[in-house]
Coordinates of C-alpha atoms in Angstrom, one line a residue:
Chain A
M254 CA 19.8 23.3 -13.6
F255 CA 23.0 21.3 -13.8
K256 CA 23.5 21.7 -10.1
S257 CA 20.1 20.4 -9.2
L258 CA 20.6 17.5 -11.5
L259 CA 23.8 16.7 -9.9
K260 CA 22.2 16.9 -6.5
S261 CA 19.4 14.6 -7.5
L262 CA 21.9 12.1 -8.8
A263 CA 23.9 12.3 -5.6
I264 CA 20.7 11.6 -3.6
S265 CA 19.8 8.6 -5.8
L266 CA 23.3 7.2 -5.5
S267 CA 23.3 7.5 -1.7
V268 CA 19.8 5.9 -1.6
L269 CA 21.2 3.0 -3.7
I270 CA 24.1 2.5 -1.4
V271 CA 21.8 2.4 1.6
I272 CA 19.6 -0.1 -0.2
C273 CA 22.7 -2.2 -0.9
L274 CA 23.7 -2.0 2.8
I275 CA 20.2 -3.1 3.9
V276 CA 20.0 -5.9 1.4
L277 CA 23.5 -7.2 2.3
I278 CA 22.6 -7.7 6.0
P279 CA 23.2 -11.4 6.5
R280 CA 20.0 -13.4 6.6
Q281 CA 21.4 -16.5 8.2
P282 CA 20.6 -16.3 11.9
A283 CA 23.8 -16.0 13.8
G284 CA 23.0 -18.6 16.4
V285 CA 20.3 -20.3 18.3
V286 CA 18.5 -19.1 21.4
P287 CA 20.4 -20.7 24.4
G288 CA 18.6 -23.8 25.6
S289 CA 16.1 -24.0 22.8
G290 CA 18.2 -26.2 20.5
L291 CA 16.6 -25.1 17.2
I292 CA 15.1 -21.7 17.5
P293 CA 17.3 -19.1 15.8
A294 CA 18.3 -15.9 17.4
G295 CA 18.4 -12.6 15.6
W296 CA 21.8 -11.4 16.8
F297 CA 23.6 -9.1 14.4
D298 CA 26.6 -10.9 12.9
W299 CA 29.1 -8.2 12.2
P300 CA 32.0 -10.3 10.7
A301 CA 29.6 -12.0 8.3
Y302 CA 28.1 -8.6 7.3
R303 CA 31.6 -7.2 6.6
A304 CA 32.6 -10.3 4.6
G305 CA 29.3 -10.1 2.6
V306 CA 29.7 -6.5 1.8
S307 CA 33.3 -6.9 0.7
A308 CA 32.5 -10.0 -1.4
F309 CA 29.7 -8.1 -3.1
A310 CA 32.0 -5.1 -3.8
H311 CA 34.7 -7.4 -5.3
S312 CA 32.2 -9.1 -7.5
L313 CA 30.8 -5.8 -8.6
L314 CA 34.2 -4.5 -9.5
G315 CA 35.0 -7.6 -11.5
D316 CA 37.7 -9.2 -9.4
G317 CA 35.5 -11.7 -7.6
P318 CA 33.3 -14.6 -8.7
P319 CA 30.4 -13.3 -10.9
F320 CA 26.9 -13.1 -9.4
R321 CA 24.8 -16.2 -9.5
T322 CA 21.2 -16.9 -8.6
R323 CA 20.2 -19.7 -6.2
Y324 CA 19.8 -22.0 -9.2
D325 CA 23.4 -21.1 -10.3
E326 CA 22.2 -19.1 -13.3
P327 CA 23.9 -15.9 -14.5
L328 CA 22.2 -12.9 -13.0
L329 CA 21.5 -10.5 -15.9
P330 CA 19.4 -12.9 -18.1
V331 CA 17.3 -13.8 -15.1
I332 CA 16.6 -10.2 -14.3
W333 CA 15.8 -9.4 -17.9
A334 CA 13.4 -12.4 -18.1
A335 CA 11.6 -11.4 -15.0
L336 CA 11.3 -7.8 -16.1
R337 CA 10.1 -8.7 -19.5
K338 CA 7.2 -10.6 -18.0
S339 CA 6.0 -7.6 -16.0
L340 CA 6.9 -4.6 -18.1
L341 CA 4.2 -5.1 -20.8
V342 CA 1.4 -5.4 -18.2
L343 CA 2.8 -2.5 -16.2
F344 CA 2.9 0.0 -19.1
A345 CA -0.4 -1.3 -20.6
A346 CA -2.1 -0.8 -17.2
L347 CA -0.6 2.7 -16.8
L348 CA -1.8 3.7 -20.3
A349 CA -5.2 2.2 -19.8
G350 CA -5.4 3.9 -16.4
F351 CA -4.8 7.3 -17.9
L352 CA -7.0 6.9 -21.0
L353 CA -10.0 5.2 -19.5
G354 CA -9.5 7.1 -16.2
T355 CA -9.7 10.5 -18.0
L356 CA -12.9 9.4 -19.7
K357 CA -14.4 8.2 -16.5
G358 CA -13.3 11.4 -14.8
I359 CA -15.2 13.5 -17.5
F360 CA -18.2 11.2 -17.0
D361 CA -18.0 11.7 -13.2
Y362 CA -17.8 15.4 -13.6
K363 CA -20.8 15.6 -16.0
M364 CA -22.8 13.4 -13.6
S365 CA -21.9 15.5 -10.6
R366 CA -24.5 18.1 -11.4
G367 CA -27.3 15.7 -11.8
R368 CA -29.3 13.5 -9.5
L369 CA -27.4 10.4 -10.5
N370 CA -24.2 11.6 -8.9
F371 CA -23.7 8.4 -7.0
L372 CA -23.2 6.6 -10.4
G373 CA -20.3 9.0 -11.2
G374 CA -18.1 10.2 -8.4
G375 CA -19.7 8.0 -5.8
S376 CA -18.9 4.8 -7.6
T377 CA -15.4 5.9 -8.3
W378 CA -14.7 6.8 -4.7
L379 CA -16.2 3.5 -3.5
I380 CA -14.2 1.3 -5.8
Q381 CA -11.0 3.3 -5.2
S382 CA -11.2 2.8 -1.5
A383 CA -11.5 -1.0 -1.7
P384 CA -8.3 -2.8 -1.0
D385 CA -6.7 -4.3 -4.1
F386 CA -6.6 -7.8 -2.7
L387 CA -10.4 -7.8 -2.4
V388 CA -10.7 -7.3 -6.1
L389 CA -8.0 -9.9 -6.8
L390 CA -9.5 -12.6 -4.6
L391 CA -13.0 -12.0 -5.8
A392 CA -11.8 -12.2 -9.4
Q393 CA -9.9 -15.4 -8.7
W394 CA -12.9 -16.9 -6.9
F395 CA -15.2 -15.9 -9.8
I396 CA -12.9 -17.2 -12.5
I397 CA -12.2 -20.5 -10.8
H398 CA -15.7 -21.3 -9.8
H399 CA -17.9 -19.7 -12.5
A400 CA -15.9 -18.8 -15.5
N401 CA -13.2 -21.4 -15.8
H402 CA -12.8 -21.1 -19.5
I403 CA -10.7 -18.1 -18.6
R404 CA -7.4 -19.5 -17.6
F405 CA -6.5 -17.6 -14.4
Y406 CA -3.1 -19.1 -14.0
A407 CA -2.1 -18.9 -17.7
H408 CA 1.6 -18.5 -18.3
E409 CA 1.4 -18.0 -22.0
G410 CA -1.1 -17.1 -24.6
I411 CA -3.6 -14.3 -24.6
Y412 CA -4.9 -14.9 -21.0
A413 CA -1.3 -14.5 -19.6
F414 CA -1.6 -10.9 -20.7
I415 CA -5.3 -10.1 -20.3
V416 CA -5.9 -11.4 -16.8
P417 CA -3.1 -9.5 -15.1
F418 CA -3.7 -6.5 -17.3
I419 CA -7.4 -6.1 -16.4
L420 CA -6.6 -6.8 -12.7
A421 CA -3.8 -4.3 -12.6
S422 CA -5.7 -1.5 -14.4
I423 CA -8.8 -1.4 -12.3
Y424 CA -7.4 0.7 -9.6
P425 CA -5.5 3.2 -11.9
V426 CA -8.6 3.9 -13.9
F427 CA -10.6 5.0 -10.8
Y428 CA -7.6 6.8 -9.3
V429 CA -7.1 8.9 -12.4
A430 CA -10.9 9.4 -12.8
R431 CA -11.0 10.9 -9.3
I432 CA -8.1 13.3 -9.9
T433 CA -9.4 14.3 -13.4
A434 CA -12.9 15.1 -12.0
A435 CA -11.4 17.1 -9.1
S436 CA -9.0 18.9 -11.5
I437 CA -11.8 19.8 -13.9
A438 CA -13.9 21.0 -11.1
T439 CA -11.2 23.5 -10.0
E440 CA -10.7 24.7 -13.6
D441 CA -14.3 25.2 -14.4
G442 CA -15.8 28.6 -13.6
R443 CA -12.5 30.5 -13.9
M444 CA -12.5 33.8 -15.6
Y445 CA -10.9 32.7 -18.8
I446 CA -13.5 29.9 -19.2
R447 CA -16.3 32.5 -18.7
T448 CA -14.7 34.8 -21.2
A449 CA -14.6 32.0 -23.8
Q450 CA -18.2 31.1 -23.1
A451 CA -19.2 34.8 -23.3
K452 CA -17.6 35.1 -26.7
G453 CA -20.0 32.4 -27.8
M454 CA -17.6 29.5 -28.2
P455 CA -19.5 26.2 -28.2
N456 CA -19.5 24.5 -24.9
R457 CA -17.9 21.3 -26.3
I458 CA -14.9 23.2 -27.6
V459 CA -14.5 25.2 -24.3
F460 CA -14.6 21.9 -22.4
Y461 CA -12.0 20.0 -24.5
R462 CA -9.7 22.8 -25.6
H463 CA -9.7 24.9 -22.4
I464 CA -10.8 23.0 -19.4
L465 CA -9.5 19.5 -20.1
S466 CA -6.2 20.5 -21.6
N467 CA -5.5 22.8 -18.6
S468 CA -6.4 20.2 -16.1
M469 CA -4.2 17.5 -17.7
P470 CA -0.9 18.7 -16.3
R471 CA -2.3 18.3 -12.8
V472 CA -3.4 14.8 -13.6
L473 CA -0.1 13.9 -15.1
T474 CA 1.8 14.7 -11.9
H475 CA 0.4 11.5 -10.6
F476 CA 2.1 9.4 -13.3
A477 CA 5.1 8.2 -11.3
P478 CA 3.2 7.4 -8.0
L479 CA 0.7 5.5 -10.0
G480 CA 3.4 3.5 -11.7
V481 CA 4.9 2.5 -8.4
Y482 CA 1.4 1.6 -7.1
I483 CA 0.8 -0.7 -10.1
L484 CA 4.2 -2.3 -9.5
S485 CA 3.2 -3.0 -6.0
S486 CA -0.2 -4.5 -6.9
L487 CA 1.5 -6.5 -9.6
L488 CA 3.3 -8.3 -6.8
L489 CA 0.0 -9.6 -5.4
I490 CA -1.4 -10.4 -8.8
E491 CA 1.7 -12.4 -9.7
Y492 CA 1.7 -14.0 -6.3
L493 CA -1.8 -15.2 -6.6
R494 CA -1.3 -16.3 -10.2
N495 CA 2.0 -17.9 -9.4
F496 CA 3.6 -16.1 -12.4
V497 CA 7.1 -15.0 -11.7
G498 CA 7.6 -11.5 -13.0
A499 CA 10.0 -8.9 -11.6
P500 CA 8.1 -8.0 -8.3
L501 CA 7.5 -11.6 -7.5
R502 CA 11.0 -12.7 -8.4
M503 CA 12.2 -10.0 -6.0
F504 CA 9.9 -11.3 -3.3
Q505 CA 11.2 -14.8 -3.9
A506 CA 14.7 -13.6 -3.6
F507 CA 14.0 -12.4 -0.1
D508 CA 13.4 -16.1 0.7
Y509 CA 10.9 -15.2 3.3
Q510 CA 9.3 -18.4 4.4
K511 CA 7.5 -19.3 7.6
M512 CA 8.5 -22.9 7.2
M513 CA 11.8 -24.6 6.6
G514 CA 13.8 -21.6 8.0
T515 CA 14.4 -18.4 6.1
G516 CA 17.5 -17.0 4.5
D517 CA 19.1 -20.1 3.0
N518 CA 18.3 -19.1 -0.5
Y519 CA 18.6 -15.4 -0.1
E520 CA 19.8 -13.7 -3.3
P521 CA 21.2 -10.3 -2.4
A522 CA 22.7 -9.6 -5.9
L523 CA 19.4 -10.3 -7.6
I524 CA 17.5 -8.0 -5.2
I525 CA 19.9 -5.2 -5.7
G526 CA 19.7 -5.7 -9.5
L527 CA 16.0 -5.6 -9.5
A528 CA 16.0 -2.6 -7.1
V529 CA 18.2 -0.7 -9.6
C530 CA 15.7 -1.7 -12.3
F531 CA 12.8 -0.4 -10.2
M532 CA 14.6 2.8 -9.5
V533 CA 15.3 3.3 -13.2
L534 CA 11.6 2.5 -13.9
V535 CA 10.5 5.2 -11.4
H536 CA 12.8 7.7 -13.1
I537 CA 11.3 6.7 -16.5
F538 CA 7.8 7.3 -15.1
E539 CA 8.9 10.7 -13.8
L540 CA 10.4 11.6 -17.1
I541 CA 7.4 10.6 -19.1
G542 CA 5.1 12.5 -16.7
Y543 CA 7.4 15.5 -16.9
L544 CA 7.6 15.5 -20.7
A545 CA 3.8 15.0 -21.1
K546 CA 3.2 17.8 -18.7
K547 CA 5.5 20.1 -20.6
R548 CA 3.8 19.3 -23.9
Y549 CA 0.4 20.2 -22.4
A550 CA 1.8 23.3 -20.8
S551 CA 3.4 24.6 -24.0
R552 CA 0.2 24.4 -25.9
Chain B
M8 CA -26.0 23.6 5.8
K9 CA -26.8 20.3 4.1
K10 CA -26.6 17.3 6.4
N11 CA -23.2 15.6 6.2
I12 CA -24.3 12.0 5.5
L13 CA -20.8 10.8 4.9
L14 CA -19.6 12.0 8.3
W15 CA -22.4 10.4 10.2
T16 CA -22.2 7.1 8.2
G17 CA -18.5 7.0 8.9
A18 CA -18.9 7.8 12.6
A19 CA -21.6 5.1 12.9
L20 CA -19.5 2.5 11.1
L21 CA -16.5 3.3 13.2
A22 CA -18.5 3.3 16.5
F23 CA -19.9 -0.1 15.7
L24 CA -16.4 -1.4 15.0
L25 CA -15.0 0.1 18.2
L26 CA -17.9 -1.4 20.1
A27 CA -17.4 -4.8 18.6
A28 CA -13.7 -4.6 19.5
A29 CA -14.3 -3.5 23.0
A30 CA -17.4 -5.5 24.0
G31 CA -17.6 -8.2 21.3
P32 CA -15.4 -10.8 23.0
Y33 CA -17.8 -10.9 26.0
L34 CA -20.9 -11.7 24.0
P35 CA -22.4 -15.2 24.6
F36 CA -22.0 -16.5 21.1
I37 CA -18.4 -15.5 20.7
D38 CA -15.8 -18.1 21.6
R39 CA -13.2 -16.1 23.4
N40 CA -10.7 -18.9 23.5
L41 CA -10.9 -19.6 19.7
E42 CA -11.0 -23.3 20.4
E43 CA -10.2 -25.7 17.5
V44 CA -13.2 -28.0 17.2
R45 CA -12.2 -30.4 14.5
F46 CA -15.4 -32.6 14.7
R47 CA -18.8 -31.9 16.1
M48 CA -22.2 -33.5 16.2
E49 CA -25.0 -32.1 14.0
N50 CA -28.4 -33.8 13.9
G51 CA -26.9 -37.1 15.0
H52 CA -24.1 -36.9 12.3
L53 CA -20.5 -36.4 13.0
I54 CA -19.3 -33.5 10.9
K55 CA -15.7 -32.5 10.1
A56 CA -14.4 -29.0 10.0
P57 CA -14.7 -26.6 8.1
Y58 CA -18.3 -26.1 9.0
E59 CA -20.9 -24.6 6.7
I60 CA -22.5 -21.3 7.5
S61 CA -25.2 -22.0 10.0
W62 CA -26.7 -20.5 13.2
R63 CA -23.9 -22.2 15.2
S64 CA -21.2 -20.6 13.1
P65 CA -22.7 -17.6 11.2
L66 CA -19.6 -17.0 9.1
G67 CA -18.5 -20.6 8.8
S68 CA -15.2 -21.9 10.3
S69 CA -11.6 -22.5 9.3
K70 CA -10.5 -25.9 8.4
F71 CA -9.3 -26.4 12.0
G72 CA -12.8 -25.7 13.3
V73 CA -12.1 -22.2 14.7
D74 CA -15.2 -20.1 14.4
N75 CA -14.7 -17.3 11.9
L76 CA -17.0 -14.8 13.5
S77 CA -15.3 -15.2 16.9
R78 CA -11.9 -14.8 15.4
I79 CA -12.8 -11.6 13.6
V80 CA -14.3 -10.2 16.8
V81 CA -11.4 -11.3 19.0
G82 CA -8.9 -10.0 16.5
A83 CA -10.5 -6.6 16.0
R84 CA -8.9 -5.1 19.1
E85 CA -5.4 -6.2 18.1
T86 CA -5.8 -5.1 14.5
L87 CA -7.1 -1.7 15.5
A88 CA -4.3 -1.2 18.0
I89 CA -1.7 -2.0 15.4
V90 CA -3.4 0.3 12.8
F91 CA -3.6 3.2 15.2
G92 CA -0.1 2.6 16.5
V93 CA 1.4 2.7 13.0
S94 CA -0.5 5.8 12.0
L95 CA 0.3 7.7 15.2
L96 CA 4.0 6.9 14.9
R97 CA 4.0 7.9 11.2
Y98 CA 2.4 11.2 12.0
A99 CA 4.5 11.8 15.1
L100 CA 7.6 11.5 12.9
G101 CA 6.3 13.0 9.6
V102 CA 4.6 16.1 10.9
P103 CA 7.5 17.7 12.7
L104 CA 9.8 16.7 9.8
G105 CA 7.4 18.4 7.3
L106 CA 7.1 21.5 9.5
L107 CA 10.8 21.9 9.9
A108 CA 11.3 21.3 6.1
G109 CA 8.7 24.0 5.3
R110 CA 11.3 26.4 4.1
R111 CA 12.5 23.9 1.5
K112 CA 16.1 24.1 2.6
G113 CA 18.4 22.9 5.3
F114 CA 19.0 19.5 6.8
S115 CA 15.4 18.5 7.4
H116 CA 14.4 19.3 3.8
L117 CA 17.3 17.1 2.6
L118 CA 16.4 14.3 5.0
L119 CA 12.8 14.4 3.8
V120 CA 13.8 14.3 0.1
W121 CA 16.1 11.5 0.9
L122 CA 13.5 9.5 2.8
N123 CA 11.0 10.0 0.0
R124 CA 13.5 8.8 -2.6
L125 CA 14.5 5.8 -0.6
F126 CA 11.0 4.6 0.0
S127 CA 9.6 5.4 -3.4
S128 CA 12.4 3.6 -5.2
M129 CA 10.7 0.3 -4.5
P130 CA 7.0 -0.5 -3.9
A131 CA 6.3 0.1 -0.2
L132 CA 5.1 -3.5 0.2
L133 CA 8.4 -5.0 -1.1
M134 CA 10.4 -2.6 1.1
T135 CA 8.3 -3.7 4.2
V136 CA 8.9 -7.3 3.5
L137 CA 12.6 -6.7 2.8
L138 CA 13.0 -5.1 6.2
A139 CA 10.7 -7.5 8.0
A140 CA 12.9 -10.5 6.8
V141 CA 16.0 -9.1 8.5
P142 CA 16.8 -11.7 11.2
F143 CA 17.3 -9.1 13.8
F144 CA 13.6 -8.1 13.4
L145 CA 12.4 -11.5 12.3
F146 CA 13.5 -13.4 15.4
S147 CA 13.1 -10.6 17.9
P148 CA 10.7 -11.2 20.7
G149 CA 9.5 -7.6 20.1
R150 CA 8.8 -8.3 16.5
L151 CA 5.4 -6.7 16.5
Y152 CA 6.9 -3.4 17.7
W153 CA 9.6 -3.5 15.0
M154 CA 7.0 -4.2 12.4
I155 CA 4.9 -1.2 13.6
G156 CA 8.1 0.9 13.3
I157 CA 8.9 -0.4 9.8
M158 CA 5.3 0.1 8.5
A159 CA 5.3 3.6 10.0
L160 CA 8.7 4.5 8.5
V161 CA 8.0 3.4 4.9
E162 CA 5.4 6.1 4.5
T163 CA 6.7 8.8 6.9
G164 CA 8.3 10.6 4.0
R165 CA 4.9 10.9 2.2
V166 CA 3.3 12.4 5.3
G167 CA 6.2 14.7 5.7
Y168 CA 6.0 15.8 2.1
I169 CA 2.3 16.6 2.3
V170 CA 2.9 18.6 5.5
Q171 CA 5.8 20.4 3.9
Q172 CA 3.7 21.4 0.9
H173 CA 1.0 22.8 3.1
T174 CA 3.5 24.6 5.4
A175 CA 5.3 26.2 2.4
A176 CA 1.9 27.4 1.0
L177 CA 0.9 28.7 4.4
S178 CA 4.1 30.7 4.9
Q179 CA 3.1 32.9 2.0
E180 CA 0.0 34.1 3.8
S181 CA 0.0 37.6 5.1
Y182 CA -0.9 36.7 8.7
M183 CA 2.2 34.5 8.8
E184 CA 4.2 37.6 7.8
A185 CA 2.6 39.4 10.7
G186 CA 3.7 36.7 13.0
R187 CA 7.2 36.9 11.7
A188 CA 7.2 40.7 12.0
L189 CA 6.3 40.4 15.6
G190 CA 9.5 38.4 16.1
L191 CA 7.8 35.2 17.3
R192 CA 10.1 32.3 17.9
R193 CA 9.9 29.3 15.6
L194 CA 8.3 27.0 18.1
R195 CA 5.6 29.6 18.9
M196 CA 5.0 30.1 15.2
F197 CA 4.4 26.4 14.7
K198 CA 2.2 26.1 17.8
A199 CA 0.0 29.2 17.3
Y200 CA 0.1 29.8 13.5
Y201 CA 0.9 26.7 11.5
I202 CA -0.5 23.8 13.5
P203 CA -4.0 25.3 13.9
A204 CA -4.1 25.9 10.2
L205 CA -2.8 22.5 9.3
L206 CA -5.0 20.6 11.8
P207 CA -8.1 20.0 9.7
D208 CA -6.1 18.6 6.8
L209 CA -4.0 16.5 9.2
I210 CA -7.1 15.0 10.8
V211 CA -8.6 14.1 7.4
N212 CA -5.4 12.6 6.1
F213 CA -4.9 10.7 9.3
C214 CA -8.3 9.0 8.9
L215 CA -7.5 8.1 5.3
D216 CA -4.1 6.8 6.4
L217 CA -5.7 4.5 8.9
G218 CA -7.4 2.8 5.9
K219 CA -4.1 2.6 4.0
V220 CA -2.3 1.0 7.0
L221 CA -5.0 -1.6 7.3
I222 CA -4.7 -2.4 3.6
L223 CA -0.9 -2.8 4.0
I224 CA -1.6 -5.2 6.9
G225 CA -3.9 -7.2 4.6
Q226 CA -1.4 -7.2 1.8
L227 CA 1.3 -8.5 4.2
G228 CA -1.3 -11.1 5.2
V229 CA -1.8 -12.3 1.6
L230 CA 2.0 -12.7 1.3
T231 CA 1.9 -14.6 4.6
V232 CA 4.3 -12.2 6.4
Y233 CA 3.3 -12.3 10.0
L234 CA 3.4 -9.2 12.2
N235 CA 3.8 -11.1 15.4
P236 CA 6.7 -13.1 16.5
G237 CA 4.5 -16.2 16.8
S238 CA 6.3 -19.0 18.3
A239 CA 9.0 -20.8 16.4
E240 CA 8.6 -24.5 16.8
A241 CA 10.5 -27.5 15.6
G242 CA 9.1 -28.7 12.3
L243 CA 10.3 -31.3 9.8
N244 CA 13.9 -32.1 9.1
N245 CA 15.3 -30.5 12.2
E246 CA 14.1 -27.2 10.9
F247 CA 12.0 -24.8 12.8
E248 CA 8.6 -23.4 11.7
F249 CA 6.8 -20.2 12.6
V250 CA 3.5 -20.9 14.1
N251 CA 1.1 -18.0 14.2
T252 CA -0.2 -17.1 17.6
A253 CA -1.7 -13.8 16.8
H254 CA -5.3 -13.1 15.8
D255 CA -5.1 -9.9 13.8
W256 CA -7.0 -9.9 10.5
G257 CA -3.8 -9.9 8.4
S258 CA -2.5 -13.1 10.0
M259 CA -6.0 -14.5 9.7
I260 CA -5.7 -14.0 6.0
S261 CA -2.3 -15.7 5.9
D262 CA -3.6 -18.7 7.8
Q263 CA -6.2 -19.2 5.1
I264 CA -3.9 -18.7 2.1
P265 CA -3.2 -22.4 1.6
D266 CA -7.0 -22.9 1.1
L267 CA -6.8 -21.0 -2.1
N268 CA -4.8 -23.8 -3.7
V269 CA -7.8 -26.1 -3.4
G270 CA -10.2 -23.4 -4.5
R271 CA -11.8 -22.7 -1.1
F272 CA -12.5 -19.0 -0.6
G273 CA -15.0 -19.1 2.2
S274 CA -12.7 -18.5 5.1
I275 CA -10.3 -16.1 3.5
L276 CA -13.0 -13.7 2.4
V277 CA -14.2 -13.2 6.0
P278 CA -11.1 -11.2 7.2
V279 CA -10.9 -9.6 3.8
F280 CA -14.4 -8.2 4.2
A281 CA -13.7 -7.2 7.7
I282 CA -10.8 -5.1 6.4
V283 CA -13.0 -3.7 3.7
Y284 CA -15.6 -2.7 6.3
A285 CA -13.0 -1.0 8.5
V286 CA -11.4 0.8 5.5
L287 CA -14.8 2.1 4.4
A288 CA -15.5 3.3 7.9
F289 CA -12.2 5.2 8.0
N290 CA -12.7 6.6 4.5
F291 CA -16.3 7.7 5.1
L292 CA -15.1 9.4 8.2
G293 CA -12.2 11.1 6.5
E294 CA -14.2 12.3 3.6
G295 CA -17.1 13.4 5.9
L296 CA -14.6 15.4 8.0
R297 CA -13.2 17.0 4.9
R298 CA -16.6 18.2 3.9
H299 CA -17.3 19.3 7.5
F300 CA -14.1 21.4 7.6
N301 CA -14.7 22.9 4.2
G302 CA -18.2 23.8 5.3
I303 CA -16.8 25.6 8.4
G304 CA -14.3 27.5 6.1
R305 CA -17.2 28.7 3.9
V306 CA -19.4 29.8 6.7
K307 CA -16.7 32.0 8.1

């Protein structure tokens, strides 16, 4: 147990080092294409890279200048502010995904025997296979043109939470529903279920106490991947709403622009800080999933 | 056996898509050169682009007067080529890695775990943009090929993991033991025992992955990250500016993103729906194939 934990920690650490090394690659082009005058060339600038890595290490160890953002703000408050804007939506969407998704999964499973199957599993499958930006753009179009009492771009107030929350939780609900329905289907018809039914236990109790609680652990293994997925779709939601939470702040820190050159405002320390936060978040998701699974398994 | 509607729907949708990509550009109403027609005469009036939906432009046009339908059709070939390229590369790397890591020990297992940890520590989209913005890739003339490599790499670990799980489960089967007892070499075991058993699942997952790659291209498009080098041109203030020269659907989305700021959604929804159509085709096909293979298993 201890050995595997140590190994996992070592892997995480080496991953973090590689991420740092990728992030610290200098973003200023090393020169221009000969004869072009302006067009930058993507040569690899070793001396700049080495200097950047050593400056970063010095700042990290405390004997260099402290990290600053492009607006000359201290780093940690900026990271915290960005995280705070996204975390609530992230966890609310995860929770809603699992609660509503389980209900929809039960509904889908119940429908799967009838003629209206397309209303259950079919609709879930169809919505789940649509790209997330389709839903976002359609929602944006609808709100702006037909329901503009809803403030799509709200930065504070109730809409600042509700709009991204609903947009972020659509996909998780259908994702969880699909897994729940499949998981129930594999559990149903097993010997112990038939035994319970043969003993005359009411169907409702068999379903909730036996089938559902035994299929939950399988659903909960998807907790961490779903969390990462929401984080990723949150980037697009924040991008379209122009609301700077953690994923969008990270994207801004890349300073990827097709105009005005790229890399002038690159913020490596901020990217690494947010990457560490994301890694911690993923581990928290894994831990929650693991604990919830264990709770179900022990019952 | 019940008719497999999903499989036939998927195959028909995909066949139409491939036909449109192959023959579409030669149709008479498709403008192969994607000319920018900023003004045109309609019923004696001079009209400025973007044009409304009409017989002359069935899907409307961009604000520069490029016909949307033509651009979708012309871009289909490029888009599909990128999607297949990324998926093939991803499977060419992921499947051998997963097979080798099937025993859950050794170097390849460690590499797989490491790759998975690296690319799941951050959303794949952010990781792709982070790598895409490295100047070496960004300004490279072969940027498209680097981008294909990056997009393949970010999910190689996931493919490898799935293959590893299947391989590990398969190695418990008794006929695998028979193979081992015969003293077959590892390569022979993979070729004659593992791959035939894995193939149905691989084909299904490959189809579903095609859809995922296309969605990733669309997401990059929304973030205005180009896949192609484009041409860098001098812009304002002695700076340069990337000008998109590609026609893939992702870059078509990114060309229309500024329209969102003035509340115009007409042109951006055209490539988005093209992506939805193709993703549905891939998913129908994948799901249909899954049922088909399951059916075969049951008949035997």
